Amino acid sequence: LIYVPQSIAASVYRQIPGSQRADQQYGPGFWTYPCSAKLNIQFKLGGNLFALNAVDFNLGKTGSGSTTCVGGIVGMGDSFPSDLAIVGDEFLKSWYSVYDYSHGARVGLAPSINNH
């Protein structure tokens, strides 16, 4: 999952026509969206854009035969810091990541062969 402040999650989902909050069905901060939506979600890290693969963003359909899917970006409550994002598997499945702690703690990212 990708955890962000609620205001950022709402901003992302506002760009997906038909998306709706799904707090009651899946828990606080979750959203649903039409599975057929054309997604173009990118993160800007260190001045570079990194795309989120739509397949990785989709947590699955809300039910058998449903045309509504659950999104992988979760909005956190008011106590979540406004300048923090916890970027998990929904993003990292699309990118190879290398962590270097010997030179000032840096991270390198390269596209996965699965990133279409």
XYZ file of C-alpha atoms in Angstrom:
116
model
C 0.000 0.000 0.000
C 0.904 3.656 -0.272
C -0.007 5.711 2.781
C -0.334 9.478 2.336
C -2.143 12.315 4.112
C -5.906 12.231 3.433
C -5.741 15.506 1.482
C -3.243 14.005 -0.981
C -5.244 10.799 -1.367
C -8.386 12.850 -2.034
C -6.484 14.879 -4.637
C -5.363 11.706 -6.433
C -8.816 10.129 -6.436
C -10.538 13.367 -7.534
C -8.652 12.919 -10.802
C -10.253 9.495 -11.325
C -13.875 9.955 -12.430
C -16.258 7.764 -10.436
C -13.947 7.201 -7.476
C -15.515 7.105 -4.016
C -14.390 6.802 -0.431
C -14.802 3.294 0.904
C -14.194 3.753 4.619
C -17.200 1.643 5.618
C -16.354 -1.304 3.339
C -12.548 -1.494 3.611
C -11.450 0.741 6.470
C -10.465 4.362 7.005
C -8.727 5.998 4.055
C -9.604 3.452 1.371
C -11.158 4.447 -1.959
C -12.807 2.618 -4.849
C -12.750 3.564 -8.519
C -14.074 2.198 -11.838
C -11.842 -0.686 -12.929
C -11.973 0.631 -16.496
C -10.458 4.008 -15.525
C -7.371 5.080 -17.449
C -4.820 5.826 -14.758
C -1.724 8.003 -14.930
C -0.341 8.236 -11.409
C 3.210 9.434 -10.883
C 5.371 10.290 -7.905
C 7.986 13.001 -8.003
C 11.050 11.973 -6.018
C 14.288 13.920 -6.151
C 13.040 15.874 -9.156
C 12.286 12.722 -11.179
C 8.881 11.293 -12.074
C 8.166 7.648 -11.293
C 5.000 6.099 -12.705
C 2.790 3.784 -10.709
C 1.736 0.778 -12.782
C -2.086 0.643 -12.968
C -2.011 -3.115 -12.355
C -0.084 -2.569 -9.130
C -2.402 0.265 -8.049
C -5.450 -2.027 -8.323
C -5.971 -4.056 -5.143
C -8.765 -6.014 -6.828
C -12.451 -5.860 -7.619
C -14.944 -5.116 -4.882
C -16.758 -8.366 -5.656
C -17.156 -11.127 -8.201
C -18.224 -9.600 -11.521
C -17.896 -6.066 -10.159
C -16.697 -3.175 -12.329
C -15.425 -1.299 -9.261
C -11.893 -1.768 -7.899
C -10.102 -0.818 -4.690
C -7.182 1.606 -5.000
C -3.752 1.114 -3.463
C -3.324 4.681 -2.200
C -4.718 5.057 1.323
C -5.437 8.402 2.982
C -4.377 8.603 6.598
C -6.102 10.580 9.350
C -5.328 13.950 10.891
C -2.549 12.620 13.135
C -0.531 11.441 10.096
C 2.255 13.967 9.316
C 1.428 16.193 6.343
C 4.946 15.833 4.923
C 5.184 12.027 5.078
C 4.345 9.238 2.646
C 4.921 5.559 3.287
C 5.550 4.128 -0.144
C 5.064 0.382 -0.084
C 4.588 -2.525 -2.429
C 2.031 -0.845 -4.701
C 4.883 1.385 -5.893
C 7.896 -0.851 -5.304
C 6.530 -3.697 -7.476
C 7.171 -1.459 -10.490
C 10.678 -0.371 -9.540
C 13.935 -2.048 -8.567
C 15.243 -0.314 -5.486
C 18.769 -0.137 -4.117
C 19.513 1.226 -0.651
C 22.986 2.614 0.054
C 23.666 3.449 3.683
C 27.419 3.932 3.214
C 27.190 7.315 1.453
C 24.660 9.386 3.365
C 21.667 7.045 3.065
C 20.525 7.241 -0.543
C 18.039 5.264 -2.599
C 18.285 4.353 -6.277
C 15.320 3.331 -8.434
C 15.226 1.669 -11.853
C 12.220 0.407 -13.842
C 11.285 -3.212 -13.289
C 11.009 -5.404 -16.364
C 7.376 -5.813 -15.272
C 6.732 -2.043 -15.459
C 4.673 -1.648 -18.641
